[in-house]
PDB file of C-alpha atoms in Angstrom:
ATOM      1  CA  ILE A   1      20.188  23.791   7.097  1.00 54.00           C
ATOM      2  CA  ASN A   2      16.665  23.913   6.404  1.00 50.00           C
ATOM      3  CA  GLN A   3      13.548  22.357   8.264  1.00 49.00           C
ATOM      4  CA  THR A   4      12.559  20.886   4.630  1.00 48.00           C
ATOM      5  CA  GLU A   5      16.582  19.398   3.965  1.00 51.00           C
ATOM      6  CA  ARG A   6      16.336  18.694   7.398  1.00 48.00           C
ATOM      7  CA  ILE A   7      13.775  16.339   7.399  1.00 47.00           C
ATOM      8  CA  THR A   8      14.256  14.999   4.054  1.00 49.00           C
ATOM      9  CA  SER A   9      17.754  13.844   5.056  1.00 50.00           C
ATOM     10  CA  HIS A  10      16.111  12.423   8.010  1.00 48.00           C
ATOM     11  CA  CYS A  11      13.957   9.986   5.863  1.00 51.00           C
ATOM     12  CA  SER A  12      17.261   9.046   3.769  1.00 50.00           C
ATOM     13  CA  ILE A  13      18.966   8.590   6.425  1.00 50.00           C
ATOM     14  CA  ASN A  14      17.374   7.136   9.417  1.00 52.00           C
ATOM     15  CA  ALA A  15      15.590   3.393   8.234  1.00 48.00           C
ATOM     16  CA  LYS A  16      13.758   4.155  11.732  1.00 53.00           C
ATOM     17  CA  HIS A  17      11.006   6.539  11.101  1.00 54.00           C
ATOM     18  CA  THR A  18       7.212   7.591  10.482  1.00 56.00           C
ATOM     19  CA  MET A  19       6.003   8.823   8.359  1.00 53.00           C
ATOM     20  CA  ALA A  20       4.786  11.307   9.727  1.00 55.00           C
ATOM     21  CA  ALA A  21       8.735  12.860  10.316  1.00 56.00           C
ATOM     22  CA  CYS A  22       8.854  12.541   6.378  1.00 63.00           C
ATOM     23  CA  GLY A  23       7.114  15.620   4.894  1.00 61.00           C
ATOM     24  CA  LYS A  24       3.388  15.731   2.991  1.00 59.00           C
ATOM     25  CA  LYS A  25       4.876  15.096  -0.502  1.00 62.00           C
ATOM     26  CA  ASN A  26       6.944  12.023   1.097  1.00 80.00           C
ATOM     27  CA  TYR A  27       3.376  10.790   3.636  1.00 85.00           C
ATOM     28  CA  PHE A  28       0.871  11.034  -0.472  1.00 90.00           C
ATOM     29  CA  THR A  29       3.872   8.937  -2.263  1.00 91.00           C
ATOM     30  CA  ALA A  30       3.323   5.893   0.898  1.00 90.00           C
ATOM     31  CA  ILE A  31      -1.124   6.116   0.639  1.00 92.00           C
ATOM     32  CA  LEU A  32      -0.092   5.875  -3.763  1.00 94.00           C
ATOM     33  CA  TRP A  33       2.633   2.920  -2.655  1.00 94.00           C
ATOM     34  CA  ILE A  34       0.053   1.432  -0.852  1.00 95.00           C
ATOM     35  CA  VAL A  35      -2.950   2.015  -3.047  1.00 96.00           C
ATOM     36  CA  LEU A  36      -0.105   0.162  -6.359  1.00 96.00           C
ATOM     37  CA  LEU A  37       0.172  -2.448  -3.537  1.00 97.00           C
ATOM     38  CA  TRP A  38      -3.403  -2.861  -2.962  1.00 97.00           C
ATOM     39  CA  PHE A  39      -4.553  -2.932  -7.029  1.00 97.00           C
ATOM     40  CA  ILE A  40      -1.958  -4.570  -8.612  1.00 97.00           C
ATOM     41  CA  VAL A  41       1.266  -5.154  -6.813  1.00 97.00           C
ATOM     42  CA  TRP A  42      -0.521  -7.716  -4.581  1.00 97.00           C
ATOM     43  CA  PRO A  43      -2.271  -9.115  -7.221  1.00 97.00           C
ATOM     44  CA  VAL A  44       1.087  -9.206  -9.932  1.00 97.00           C
ATOM     45  CA  ALA A  45       2.613 -11.361  -7.873  1.00 97.00           C
ATOM     46  CA  ALA A  46       0.827 -13.335  -6.453  1.00 97.00           C
ATOM     47  CA  PHE A  47      -0.823 -14.566  -9.428  1.00 97.00           C
ATOM     48  CA  CYS A  48       2.892 -14.709 -10.782  1.00 97.00           C
ATOM     49  CA  ALA A  49       2.711 -17.021  -7.604  1.00 97.00           C
ATOM     50  CA  GLY A  50       1.714 -19.599  -8.644  1.00 96.00           C
ATOM     51  CA  ILE A  51       3.307 -20.002 -12.460  1.00 97.00           C
ATOM     52  CA  TRP A  52       6.044 -19.934 -10.721  1.00 97.00           C
ATOM     53  CA  VAL A  53       5.713 -22.628  -8.569  1.00 96.00           C
ATOM     54  CA  LEU A  54       4.651 -24.566 -11.256  1.00 96.00           C
ATOM     55  CA  ILE A  55       7.638 -24.216 -13.470  1.00 96.00           C
ATOM     56  CA  GLN A  56      10.210 -24.498 -10.576  1.00 94.00           C
ATOM     57  CA  PRO A  57      10.512 -28.648 -10.887  1.00 94.00           C
ATOM     58  CA  PHE A  58      10.935 -28.735 -15.109  1.00 95.00           C
ATOM     59  CA  GLU A  59      13.442 -25.741 -14.773  1.00 94.00           C
ATOM     60  CA  ALA A  60      16.500 -28.527 -14.012  1.00 92.00           C
ATOM     61  CA  PHE A  61      14.891 -30.518 -16.693  1.00 94.00           C
ATOM     62  CA  PHE A  62      14.530 -26.783 -19.787  1.00 95.00           C
ATOM     63  CA  PRO A  63      17.496 -24.108 -18.570  1.00 93.00           C
ATOM     64  CA  PHE A  64      15.769 -21.843 -21.100  1.00 93.00           C
ATOM     65  CA  LEU A  65      13.593 -21.574 -18.058  1.00 95.00           C
ATOM     66  CA  LYS A  66      15.310 -20.015 -15.696  1.00 95.00           C
ATOM     67  CA  GLY A  67      15.306 -17.286 -17.299  1.00 95.00           C
ATOM     68  CA  ALA A  68      11.128 -16.856 -16.998  1.00 95.00           C
ATOM     69  CA  SER A  69      12.046 -18.026 -13.274  1.00 95.00           C
ATOM     70  CA  ASN A  70      14.581 -15.475 -12.252  1.00 95.00           C
ATOM     71  CA  PHE A  71      11.948 -12.726 -14.022  1.00 96.00           C
ATOM     72  CA  LEU A  72       8.647 -14.456 -12.409  1.00 97.00           C
ATOM     73  CA  GLU A  73      10.860 -13.980  -8.132  1.00 96.00           C
ATOM     74  CA  LYS A  74      11.556 -10.345  -9.345  1.00 96.00           C
ATOM     75  CA  LEU A  75       7.882 -10.294  -9.144  1.00 97.00           C
ATOM     76  CA  ILE A  76       7.119 -12.090  -6.636  1.00 97.00           C
ATOM     77  CA  THR A  77       9.133  -9.802  -4.208  1.00 97.00           C
ATOM     78  CA  TRP A  78       7.687  -6.869  -5.790  1.00 97.00           C
ATOM     79  CA  PRO A  79       6.090  -6.403  -3.156  1.00 97.00           C
ATOM     80  CA  ARG A  80       8.434  -6.558  -0.476  1.00 97.00           C
ATOM     81  CA  ASP A  81      10.072  -4.155  -2.328  1.00 96.00           C
ATOM     82  CA  THR A  82       6.554  -1.646  -2.944  1.00 96.00           C
ATOM     83  CA  GLY A  83       6.882  -1.867   1.371  1.00 95.00           C
ATOM     84  CA  LYS A  84      10.434  -0.911   1.589  1.00 94.00           C
ATOM     85  CA  ALA A  85       8.885   2.597  -0.043  1.00 93.00           C
ATOM     86  CA  ILE A  86       6.061   2.914   2.329  1.00 93.00           C
ATOM     87  CA  ALA A  87       7.969   2.468   5.534  1.00 91.00           C
ATOM     88  CA  ASP A  88      10.891   4.605   3.438  1.00 89.00           C
ATOM     89  CA  CYS A  89       8.464   6.878   2.926  1.00 88.00           C
ATOM     90  CA  SER A  90      10.157   6.712  -1.090  1.00 90.00           C
ATOM     91  CA  SER A  91       9.003   9.419  -3.410  1.00 89.00           C
ATOM     92  CA  THR A  92      10.792   7.217  -6.482  1.00 91.00           C
ATOM     93  CA  CYS A  93       8.404   3.934  -7.604  1.00 90.00           C
ATOM     94  CA  PRO A  94       9.478   0.674  -6.881  1.00 91.00           C
ATOM     95  CA  THR A  95       9.718  -1.949  -9.723  1.00 92.00           C
ATOM     96  CA  PRO A  96      10.572  -5.083  -9.174  1.00 89.00           C
ATOM     97  CA  TRP A  97      13.904  -4.624 -11.715  1.00 84.00           C
TER      98      TRP A  97
END
């Protein structure tokens, strides 16, 4: 097993690691996810949170809002998935669905 495979397996198996242990490529993707989080994920989640709070009381009266509510909830929790991708040095883009 070479050094790259050892680092890659370390990043995918061990949840408690530093980003520096993941190598240059994964370090770059972690920075990319931070930029994504700052400029896209947080604004989208904040906007959706306001709409989600407004439609919550009406979900009991209008069943068709349940699907929209579930979709908005996925968008609201997108920052958590992005943070996990940053911490794991994931090379896969975090998506809300």
